[in-house]
Structures are given as structure tokens and as C-alpha cells.
PDB file of C-alpha atoms in Angstrom:
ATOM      1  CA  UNK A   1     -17.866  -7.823  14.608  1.00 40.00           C
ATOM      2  CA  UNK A   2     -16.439 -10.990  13.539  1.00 50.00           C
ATOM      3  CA  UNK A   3     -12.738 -12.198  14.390  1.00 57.00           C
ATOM      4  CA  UNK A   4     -11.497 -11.949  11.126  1.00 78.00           C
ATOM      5  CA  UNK A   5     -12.402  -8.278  10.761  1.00 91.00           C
ATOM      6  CA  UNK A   6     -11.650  -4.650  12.372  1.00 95.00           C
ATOM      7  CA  UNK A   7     -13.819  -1.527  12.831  1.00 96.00           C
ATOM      8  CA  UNK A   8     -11.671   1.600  14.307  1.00 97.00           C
ATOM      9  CA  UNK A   9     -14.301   3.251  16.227  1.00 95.00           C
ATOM     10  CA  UNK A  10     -12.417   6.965  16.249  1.00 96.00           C
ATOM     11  CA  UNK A  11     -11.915   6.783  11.983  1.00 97.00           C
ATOM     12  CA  UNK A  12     -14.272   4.168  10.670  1.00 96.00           C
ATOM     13  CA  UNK A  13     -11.510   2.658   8.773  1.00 97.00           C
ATOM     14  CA  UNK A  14     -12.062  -0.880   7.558  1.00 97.00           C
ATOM     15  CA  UNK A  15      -9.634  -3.769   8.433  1.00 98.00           C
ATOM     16  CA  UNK A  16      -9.870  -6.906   6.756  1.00 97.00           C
ATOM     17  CA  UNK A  17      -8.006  -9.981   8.297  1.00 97.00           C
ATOM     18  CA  UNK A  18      -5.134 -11.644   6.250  1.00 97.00           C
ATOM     19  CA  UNK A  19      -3.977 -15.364   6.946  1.00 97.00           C
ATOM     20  CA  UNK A  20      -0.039 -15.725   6.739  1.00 97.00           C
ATOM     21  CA  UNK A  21       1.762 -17.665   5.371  1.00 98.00           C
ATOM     22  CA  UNK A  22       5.030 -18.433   2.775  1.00 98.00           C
ATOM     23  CA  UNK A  23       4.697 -16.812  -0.761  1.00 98.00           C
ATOM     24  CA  UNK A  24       7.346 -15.545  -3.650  1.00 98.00           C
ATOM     25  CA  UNK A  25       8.207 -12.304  -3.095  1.00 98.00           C
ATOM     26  CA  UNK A  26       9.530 -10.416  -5.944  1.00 98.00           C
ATOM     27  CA  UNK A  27       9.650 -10.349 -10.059  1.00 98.00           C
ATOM     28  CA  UNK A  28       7.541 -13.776 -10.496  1.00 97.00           C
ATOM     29  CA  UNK A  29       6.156 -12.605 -13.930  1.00 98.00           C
ATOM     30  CA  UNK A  30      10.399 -11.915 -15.231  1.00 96.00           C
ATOM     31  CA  UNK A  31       9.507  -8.263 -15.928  1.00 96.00           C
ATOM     32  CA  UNK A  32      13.652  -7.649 -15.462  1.00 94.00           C
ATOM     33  CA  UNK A  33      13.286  -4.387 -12.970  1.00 95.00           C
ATOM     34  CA  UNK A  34      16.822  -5.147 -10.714  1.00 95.00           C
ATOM     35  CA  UNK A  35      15.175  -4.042  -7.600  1.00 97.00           C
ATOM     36  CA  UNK A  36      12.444  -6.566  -8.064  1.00 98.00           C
ATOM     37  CA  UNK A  37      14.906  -9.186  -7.373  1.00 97.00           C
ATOM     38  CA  UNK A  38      15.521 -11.900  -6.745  1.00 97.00           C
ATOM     39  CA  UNK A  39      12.669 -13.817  -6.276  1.00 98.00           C
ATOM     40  CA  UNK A  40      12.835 -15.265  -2.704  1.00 98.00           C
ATOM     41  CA  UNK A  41      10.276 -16.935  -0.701  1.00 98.00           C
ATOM     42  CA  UNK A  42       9.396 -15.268   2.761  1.00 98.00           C
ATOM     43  CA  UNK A  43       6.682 -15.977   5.466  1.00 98.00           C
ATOM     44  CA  UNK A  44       4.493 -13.222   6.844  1.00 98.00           C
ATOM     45  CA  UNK A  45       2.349 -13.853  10.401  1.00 98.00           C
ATOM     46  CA  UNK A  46      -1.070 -13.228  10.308  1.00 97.00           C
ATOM     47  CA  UNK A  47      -1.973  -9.338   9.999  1.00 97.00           C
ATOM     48  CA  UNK A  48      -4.844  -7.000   9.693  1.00 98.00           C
ATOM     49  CA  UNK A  49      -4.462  -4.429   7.346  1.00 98.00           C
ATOM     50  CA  UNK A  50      -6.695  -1.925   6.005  1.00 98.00           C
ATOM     51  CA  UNK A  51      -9.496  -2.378   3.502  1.00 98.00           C
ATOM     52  CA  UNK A  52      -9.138   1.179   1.721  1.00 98.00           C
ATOM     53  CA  UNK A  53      -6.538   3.729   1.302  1.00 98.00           C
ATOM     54  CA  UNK A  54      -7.049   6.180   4.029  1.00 98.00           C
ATOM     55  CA  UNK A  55      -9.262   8.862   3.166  1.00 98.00           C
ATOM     56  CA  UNK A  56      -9.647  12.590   3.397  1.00 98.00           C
ATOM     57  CA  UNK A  57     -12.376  12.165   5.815  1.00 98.00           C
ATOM     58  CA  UNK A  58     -10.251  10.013   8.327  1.00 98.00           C
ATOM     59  CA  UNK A  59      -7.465  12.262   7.966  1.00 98.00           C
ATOM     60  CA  UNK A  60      -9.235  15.328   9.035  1.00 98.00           C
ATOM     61  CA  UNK A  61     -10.540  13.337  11.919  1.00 98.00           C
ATOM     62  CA  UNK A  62      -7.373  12.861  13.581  1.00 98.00           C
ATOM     63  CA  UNK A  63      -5.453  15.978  11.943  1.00 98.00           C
ATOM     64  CA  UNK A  64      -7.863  18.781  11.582  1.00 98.00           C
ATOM     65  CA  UNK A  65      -7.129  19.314   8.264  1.00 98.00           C
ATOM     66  CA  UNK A  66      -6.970  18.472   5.093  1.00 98.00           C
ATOM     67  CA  UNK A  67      -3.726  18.247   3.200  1.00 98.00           C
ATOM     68  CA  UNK A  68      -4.962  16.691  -0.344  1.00 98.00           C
ATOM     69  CA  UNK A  69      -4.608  18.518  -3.604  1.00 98.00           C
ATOM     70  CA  UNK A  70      -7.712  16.207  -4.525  1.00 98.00           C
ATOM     71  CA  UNK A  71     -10.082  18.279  -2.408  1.00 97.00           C
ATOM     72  CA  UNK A  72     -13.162  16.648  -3.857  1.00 96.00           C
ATOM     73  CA  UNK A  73     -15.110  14.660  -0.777  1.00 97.00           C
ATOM     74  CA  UNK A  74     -14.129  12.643   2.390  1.00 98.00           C
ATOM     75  CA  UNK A  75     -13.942   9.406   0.457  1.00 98.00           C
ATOM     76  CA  UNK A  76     -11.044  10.196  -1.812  1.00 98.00           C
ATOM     77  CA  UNK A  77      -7.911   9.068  -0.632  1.00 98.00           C
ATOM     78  CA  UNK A  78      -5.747  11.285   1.563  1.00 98.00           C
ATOM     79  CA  UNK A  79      -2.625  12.540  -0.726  1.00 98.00           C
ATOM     80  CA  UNK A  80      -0.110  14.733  -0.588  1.00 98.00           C
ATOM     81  CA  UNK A  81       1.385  13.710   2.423  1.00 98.00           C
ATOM     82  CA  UNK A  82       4.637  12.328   3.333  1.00 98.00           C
ATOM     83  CA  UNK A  83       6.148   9.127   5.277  1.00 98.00           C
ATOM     84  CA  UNK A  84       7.006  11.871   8.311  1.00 98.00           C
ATOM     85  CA  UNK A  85       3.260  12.879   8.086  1.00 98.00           C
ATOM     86  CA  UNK A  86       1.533   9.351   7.663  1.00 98.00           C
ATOM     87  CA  UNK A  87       4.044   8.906  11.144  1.00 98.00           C
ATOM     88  CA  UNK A  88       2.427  11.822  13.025  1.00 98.00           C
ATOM     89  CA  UNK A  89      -1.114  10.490  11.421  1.00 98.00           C
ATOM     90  CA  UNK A  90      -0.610   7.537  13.213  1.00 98.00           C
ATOM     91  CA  UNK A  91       0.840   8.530  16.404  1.00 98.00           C
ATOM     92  CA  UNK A  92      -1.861  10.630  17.029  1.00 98.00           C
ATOM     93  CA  UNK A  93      -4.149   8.003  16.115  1.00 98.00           C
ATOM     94  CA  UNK A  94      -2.582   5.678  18.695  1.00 98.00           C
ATOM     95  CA  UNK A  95      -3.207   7.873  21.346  1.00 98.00           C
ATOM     96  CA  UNK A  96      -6.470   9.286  20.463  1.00 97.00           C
ATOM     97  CA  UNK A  97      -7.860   5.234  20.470  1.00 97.00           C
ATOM     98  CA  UNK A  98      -4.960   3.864  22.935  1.00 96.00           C
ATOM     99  CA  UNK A  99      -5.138   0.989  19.597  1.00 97.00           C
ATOM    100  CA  UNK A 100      -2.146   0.550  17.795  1.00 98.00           C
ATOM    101  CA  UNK A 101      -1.603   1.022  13.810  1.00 98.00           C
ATOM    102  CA  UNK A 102       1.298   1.319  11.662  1.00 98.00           C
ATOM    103  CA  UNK A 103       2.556   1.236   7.915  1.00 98.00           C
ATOM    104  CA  UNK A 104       2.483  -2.232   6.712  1.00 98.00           C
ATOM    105  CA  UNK A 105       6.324  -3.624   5.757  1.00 98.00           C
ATOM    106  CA  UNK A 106       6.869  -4.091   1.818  1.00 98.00           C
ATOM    107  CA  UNK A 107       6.383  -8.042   2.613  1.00 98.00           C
ATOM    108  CA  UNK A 108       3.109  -7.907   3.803  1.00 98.00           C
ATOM    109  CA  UNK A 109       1.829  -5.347   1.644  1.00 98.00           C
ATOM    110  CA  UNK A 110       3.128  -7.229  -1.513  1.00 98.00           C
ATOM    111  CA  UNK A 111       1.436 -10.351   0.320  1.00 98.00           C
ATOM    112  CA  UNK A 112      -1.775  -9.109   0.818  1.00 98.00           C
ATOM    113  CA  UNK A 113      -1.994  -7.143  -2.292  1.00 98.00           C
ATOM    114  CA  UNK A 114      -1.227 -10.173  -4.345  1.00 98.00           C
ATOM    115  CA  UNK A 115      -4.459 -11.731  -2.841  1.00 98.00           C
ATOM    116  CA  UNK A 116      -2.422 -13.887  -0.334  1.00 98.00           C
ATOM    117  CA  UNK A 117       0.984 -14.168  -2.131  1.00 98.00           C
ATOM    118  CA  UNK A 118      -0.741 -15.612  -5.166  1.00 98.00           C
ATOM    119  CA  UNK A 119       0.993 -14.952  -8.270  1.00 97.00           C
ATOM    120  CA  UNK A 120      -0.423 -12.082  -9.568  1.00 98.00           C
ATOM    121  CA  UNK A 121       0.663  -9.433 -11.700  1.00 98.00           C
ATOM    122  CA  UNK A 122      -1.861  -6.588 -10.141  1.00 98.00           C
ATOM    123  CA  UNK A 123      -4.229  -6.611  -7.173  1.00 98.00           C
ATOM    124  CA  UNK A 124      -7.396  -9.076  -8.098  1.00 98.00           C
ATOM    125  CA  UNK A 125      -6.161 -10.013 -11.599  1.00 98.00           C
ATOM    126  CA  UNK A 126      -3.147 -11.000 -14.186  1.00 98.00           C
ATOM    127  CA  UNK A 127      -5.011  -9.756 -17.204  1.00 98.00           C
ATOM    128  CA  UNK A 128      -4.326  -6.964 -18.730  1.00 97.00           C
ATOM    129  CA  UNK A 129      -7.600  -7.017 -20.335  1.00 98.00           C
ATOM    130  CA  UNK A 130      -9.361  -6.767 -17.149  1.00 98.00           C
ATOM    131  CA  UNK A 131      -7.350  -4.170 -15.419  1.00 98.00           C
ATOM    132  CA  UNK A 132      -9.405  -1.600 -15.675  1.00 98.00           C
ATOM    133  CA  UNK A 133     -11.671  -3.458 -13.599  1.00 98.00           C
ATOM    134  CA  UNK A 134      -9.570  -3.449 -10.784  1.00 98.00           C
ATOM    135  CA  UNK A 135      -7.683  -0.166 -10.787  1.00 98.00           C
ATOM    136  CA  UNK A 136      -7.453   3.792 -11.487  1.00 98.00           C
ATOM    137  CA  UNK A 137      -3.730   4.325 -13.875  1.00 98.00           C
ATOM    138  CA  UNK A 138      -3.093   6.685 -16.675  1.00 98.00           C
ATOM    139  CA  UNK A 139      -5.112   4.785 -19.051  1.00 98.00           C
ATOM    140  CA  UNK A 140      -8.761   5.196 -17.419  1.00 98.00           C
ATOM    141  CA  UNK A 141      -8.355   8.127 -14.158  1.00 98.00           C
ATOM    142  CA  UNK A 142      -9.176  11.122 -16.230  1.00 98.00           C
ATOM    143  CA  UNK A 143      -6.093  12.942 -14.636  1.00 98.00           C
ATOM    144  CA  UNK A 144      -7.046  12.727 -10.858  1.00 98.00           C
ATOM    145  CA  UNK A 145      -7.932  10.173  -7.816  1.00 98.00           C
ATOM    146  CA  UNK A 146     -11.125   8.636  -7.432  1.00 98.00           C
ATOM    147  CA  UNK A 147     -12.867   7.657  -4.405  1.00 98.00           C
ATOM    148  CA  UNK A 148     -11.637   4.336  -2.527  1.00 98.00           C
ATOM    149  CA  UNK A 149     -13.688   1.458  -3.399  1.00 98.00           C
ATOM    150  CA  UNK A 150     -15.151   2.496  -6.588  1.00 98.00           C
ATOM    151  CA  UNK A 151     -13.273  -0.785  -8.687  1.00 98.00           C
ATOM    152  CA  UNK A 152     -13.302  -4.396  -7.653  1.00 98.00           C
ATOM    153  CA  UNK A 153     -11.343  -5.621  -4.929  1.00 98.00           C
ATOM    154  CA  UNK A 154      -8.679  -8.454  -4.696  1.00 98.00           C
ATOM    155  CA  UNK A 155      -9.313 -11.779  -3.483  1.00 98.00           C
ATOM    156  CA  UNK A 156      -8.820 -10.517   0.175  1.00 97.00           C
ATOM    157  CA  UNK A 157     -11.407  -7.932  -0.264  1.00 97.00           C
ATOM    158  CA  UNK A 158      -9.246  -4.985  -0.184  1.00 98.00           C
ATOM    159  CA  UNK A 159      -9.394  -2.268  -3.349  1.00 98.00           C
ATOM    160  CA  UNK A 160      -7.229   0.315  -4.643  1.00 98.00           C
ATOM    161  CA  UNK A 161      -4.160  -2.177  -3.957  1.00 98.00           C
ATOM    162  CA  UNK A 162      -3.029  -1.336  -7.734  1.00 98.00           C
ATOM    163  CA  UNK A 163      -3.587   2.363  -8.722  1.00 98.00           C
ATOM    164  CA  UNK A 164      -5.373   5.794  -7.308  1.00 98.00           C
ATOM    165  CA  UNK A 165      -1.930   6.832  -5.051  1.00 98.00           C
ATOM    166  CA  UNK A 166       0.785   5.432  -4.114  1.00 98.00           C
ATOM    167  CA  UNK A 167       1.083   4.063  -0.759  1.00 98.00           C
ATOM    168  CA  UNK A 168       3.828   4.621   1.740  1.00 99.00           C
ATOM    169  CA  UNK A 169       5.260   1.312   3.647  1.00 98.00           C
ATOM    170  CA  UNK A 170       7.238   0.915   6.152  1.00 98.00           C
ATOM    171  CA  UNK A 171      10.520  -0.241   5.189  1.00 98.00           C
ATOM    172  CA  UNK A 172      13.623   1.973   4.136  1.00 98.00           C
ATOM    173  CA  UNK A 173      14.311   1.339   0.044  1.00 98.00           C
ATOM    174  CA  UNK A 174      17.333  -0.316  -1.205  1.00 97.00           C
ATOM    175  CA  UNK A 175      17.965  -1.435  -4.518  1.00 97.00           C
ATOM    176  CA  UNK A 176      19.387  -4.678  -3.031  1.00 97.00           C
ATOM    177  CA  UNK A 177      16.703  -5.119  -0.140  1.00 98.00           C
ATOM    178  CA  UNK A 178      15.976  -8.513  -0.970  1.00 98.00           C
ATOM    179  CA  UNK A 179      19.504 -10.017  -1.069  1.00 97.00           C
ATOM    180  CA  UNK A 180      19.279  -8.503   2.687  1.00 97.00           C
ATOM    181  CA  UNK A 181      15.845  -9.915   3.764  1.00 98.00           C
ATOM    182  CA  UNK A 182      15.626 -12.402   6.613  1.00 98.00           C
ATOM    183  CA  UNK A 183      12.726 -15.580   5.683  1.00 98.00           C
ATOM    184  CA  UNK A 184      10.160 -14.745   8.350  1.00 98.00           C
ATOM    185  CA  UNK A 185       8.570 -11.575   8.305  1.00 98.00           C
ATOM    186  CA  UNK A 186      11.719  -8.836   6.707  1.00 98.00           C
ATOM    187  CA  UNK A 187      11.684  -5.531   6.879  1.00 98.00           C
ATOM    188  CA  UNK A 188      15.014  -3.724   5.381  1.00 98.00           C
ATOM    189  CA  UNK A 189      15.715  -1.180   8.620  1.00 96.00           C
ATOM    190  CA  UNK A 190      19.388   0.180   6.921  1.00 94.00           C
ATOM    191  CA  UNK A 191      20.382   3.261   6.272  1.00 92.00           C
ATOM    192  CA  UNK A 192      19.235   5.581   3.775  1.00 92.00           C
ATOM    193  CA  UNK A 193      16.518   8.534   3.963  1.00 93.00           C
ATOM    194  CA  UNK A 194      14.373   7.102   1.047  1.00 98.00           C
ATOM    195  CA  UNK A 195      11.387   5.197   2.122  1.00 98.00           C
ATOM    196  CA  UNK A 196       9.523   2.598  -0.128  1.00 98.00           C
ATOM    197  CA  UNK A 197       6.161   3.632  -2.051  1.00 98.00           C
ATOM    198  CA  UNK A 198       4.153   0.696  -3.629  1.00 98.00           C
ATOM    199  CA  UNK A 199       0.969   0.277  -5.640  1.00 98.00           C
ATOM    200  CA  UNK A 200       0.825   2.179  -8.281  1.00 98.00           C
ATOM    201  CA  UNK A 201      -1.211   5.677  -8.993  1.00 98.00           C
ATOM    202  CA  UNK A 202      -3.857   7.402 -11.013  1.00 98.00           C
ATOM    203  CA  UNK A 203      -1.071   9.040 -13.120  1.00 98.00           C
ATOM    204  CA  UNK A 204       0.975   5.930 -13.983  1.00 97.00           C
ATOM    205  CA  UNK A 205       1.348   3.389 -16.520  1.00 97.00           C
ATOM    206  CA  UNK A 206       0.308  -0.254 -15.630  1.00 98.00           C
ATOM    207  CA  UNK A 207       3.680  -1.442 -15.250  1.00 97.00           C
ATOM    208  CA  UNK A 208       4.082   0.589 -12.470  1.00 97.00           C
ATOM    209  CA  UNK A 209       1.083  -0.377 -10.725  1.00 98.00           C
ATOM    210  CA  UNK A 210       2.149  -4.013 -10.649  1.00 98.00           C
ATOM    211  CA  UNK A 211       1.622  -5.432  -7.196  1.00 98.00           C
ATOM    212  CA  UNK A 212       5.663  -5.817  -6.876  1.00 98.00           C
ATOM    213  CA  UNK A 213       6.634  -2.736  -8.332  1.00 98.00           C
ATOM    214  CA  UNK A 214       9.244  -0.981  -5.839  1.00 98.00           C
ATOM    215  CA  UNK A 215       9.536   2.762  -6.046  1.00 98.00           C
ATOM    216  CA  UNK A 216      10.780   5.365  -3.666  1.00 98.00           C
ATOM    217  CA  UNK A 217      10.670   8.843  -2.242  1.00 98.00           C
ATOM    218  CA  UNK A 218      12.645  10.632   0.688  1.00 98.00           C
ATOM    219  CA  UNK A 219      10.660  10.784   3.901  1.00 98.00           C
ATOM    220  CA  UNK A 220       9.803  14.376   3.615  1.00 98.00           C
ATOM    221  CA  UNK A 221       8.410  14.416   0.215  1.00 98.00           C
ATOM    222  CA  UNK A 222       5.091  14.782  -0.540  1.00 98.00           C
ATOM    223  CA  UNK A 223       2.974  14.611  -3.719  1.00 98.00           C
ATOM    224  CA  UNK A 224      -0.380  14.317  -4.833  1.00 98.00           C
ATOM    225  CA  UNK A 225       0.043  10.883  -6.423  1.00 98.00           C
ATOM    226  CA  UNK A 226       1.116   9.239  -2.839  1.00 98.00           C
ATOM    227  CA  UNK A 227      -1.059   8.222   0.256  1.00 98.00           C
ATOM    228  CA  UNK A 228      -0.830   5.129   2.819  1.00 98.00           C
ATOM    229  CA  UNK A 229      -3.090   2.787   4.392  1.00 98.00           C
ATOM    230  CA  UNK A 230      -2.858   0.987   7.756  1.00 98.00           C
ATOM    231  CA  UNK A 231      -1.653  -2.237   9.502  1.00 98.00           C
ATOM    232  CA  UNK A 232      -3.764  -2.862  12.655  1.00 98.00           C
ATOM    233  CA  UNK A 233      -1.470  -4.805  15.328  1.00 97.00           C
ATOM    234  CA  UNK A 234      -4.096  -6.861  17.388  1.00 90.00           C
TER     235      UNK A 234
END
């Protein structure tokens, strides 16, 4: 294993290494959704997070079952599960490996989707023309997930960053969240019982796959359009 990437033993989820660094956080393309702004630059520390949405397969591993509405093979992503049940996931994946994981905050997952806070307008590309290439949205899914991996990944290596579900993150949403973020590594920690959901999904338009969209759910909710993947805190 190299030092710039992460095998969990227990799973066999993937974790590819992501140098930090300063970027522009936000609405960079002017695409006028309020909650996108305002632009503002933030830092990020180095991070590991994971190369795939997690999957049915890994789920199971750790849960015993399978919650997805998607039931069509261990590579699909998990779905159907909510920000309370991606937080037992990962407690019980903590102590089963004594390792520690967690949901990635909005900053880094914006970060490392945009292929290390490049501007771009989805994960691996800003042409529309070429989306398809990257991700699974209305336009191309056929009506369902897909397995994770199947288009091409972003400049980090990770896929599935734009499109196939939704992913949970870590951060509470609020509309103004980034008038309240601190430079260096924010997470918005206020009240409210809505969490933040980012990427995109198979049943969405491309604007809302957009690797700054911001859209929310309430902690308990779950649907078969939203999964998660993992942070890996070396």
C-alpha cells in the first residue's frame, strides 16, 4: 500500500489521498442559487476520503442487511438510508476495525469533488457535452442507480462525485452557511435538524448534480436517491 492511498481491510472500501489546500468554495460558475453563496475562499488539511460511494456489499458487511430499494448486486451504491443510519454504519464500523471514518464536511467534499478545488462545474469536467461521461442524472440512468465506478473519475480518481445518489455530509444545512464559515477547515455545527446532501442523483437534472449544488433532508429521512461515502481520519 502506498502512503497516499487506503485499503479498509473489514469493507474493502477504497480511499484515495487528497492534498489540501485553499480553493473557492461556492457559486464560481454565477448559476444565482442563494445558498451557493457567496463565494469565499477556505483551506481544507489534507484528507482521505473514499474512492466510491459505499456499496450494498459493504453495507451488509457491517449491518447485516441490506436496506437499498436498488437490490441489484453488491456494487451498487447503498441507498435508502438516512444521516442517523450512515451514523450507526459508521460507528459500528469504528469498532468492528478500531479505525476511524466519518462523513466528510461540505468543504472537503466540494474540494475533492471539484478535483482539488479546481473550478469545475461537475466532478472531472465543465462540459456539458461530456457529462455523460462522467456521471449517471435523468438524462442517461434509465430510471435507477448503476454500479460505482462504471463512468470516468475526476482528476483525484474518485467517481460517482456528480450523479447515481446523493451523498450525505456532515455538516447541518443553512441557507446562510457560508456567511457563517470560519477560513480553515468549516463545518456549520448550528442548529437545525436538516443535514446537507450533495452530488447529485440518477433521477436529477444536471444542474443539480453540479459539484456545489447544496440540498437538504432531515436526519431521519431516507430515500432511494441518497447514499454517503467515507472520510478516513489517519
Amino acid at each position: 500500500m502506498s502512503a497516499k492511498d487506503y485499503t479498509c481491510l473489514v469493507t474493502g472500501m477504497e480511499f484515495v489521498f487528497v492534498k489540501g489546500g485553499c480553493y473557492q468554495m461556492g457559486d464560481t460558475f454565477d448559476d444565482k442559487y442563494e445558498d451557493e453563496t457567496p463565494v469565499h475562499e477556505v483551506y481544507v488539511d489534507d484528507f482521505y476520503i473514499g474512492k466510491y460511494e459505499v456499496t450494498q456489499g459493504q453495507w451488509t458487511k457491517i449491518m447485516g442487511s441490506n436496506p437499498a430499494h436498488f437490490k441489484c448486486g453488491d456494487n451498487y451504491p447503498v441507498e435508502t438510508v438516512s444521516w442517523n443510519d450512515a451514523m450507526e454504519f459508521i460507528n459500528q464500523l469504528n469498532a468492528k476495525t478500531g479505525m476511524k471514518y466519518r462523513l466528510p464536511s461540505e468543504a472537503k467534499w466540494e474540494y475533492a469533488a471539484r478535483s482539488g478545488g479546481k473550478k469545475e462545474k461537475w466532478a472531472g469536467t465543465s462540459d456539458g457535452a461530456r457529462l455523460d461521461d462522467y456521471a449517471w442524472h435523468s438524462g442517461n440512468s434509465d430510471g435507477k442507480t448503476h454500479p460505482v465506478g462504471e463512468k470516468l473519475p475526476n482528476g483525484l480518481g474518485l467517481f460517482d462525485m456528480s450523479g447515481n445518489v446523493w451523498e450525505w455530509v456532515d455538516d447541518v444545512y443553512d441557507e446562510d452557511a457560508y456567511s457563517k464559515h470560519s477560513h480553515d477547515n468549516p463545518i456549520y455545527t448550528g442548529d437545525g435538524e436538516n443535514r446537507v446532501i450533495r452530488g447529485g442523483c440518477w433521477s436529477r437534472h444536471p444542474v443539480y448534480i453540479r459539484c456545489y449544488n447544496r440540498r437538504f433532508n432531515s436526519a431521519g429521512y431516507r430515500s432511494y436517491n441518497i447514499g454517503f461515502r467515507l472520510e478516513y481520519v489517519k
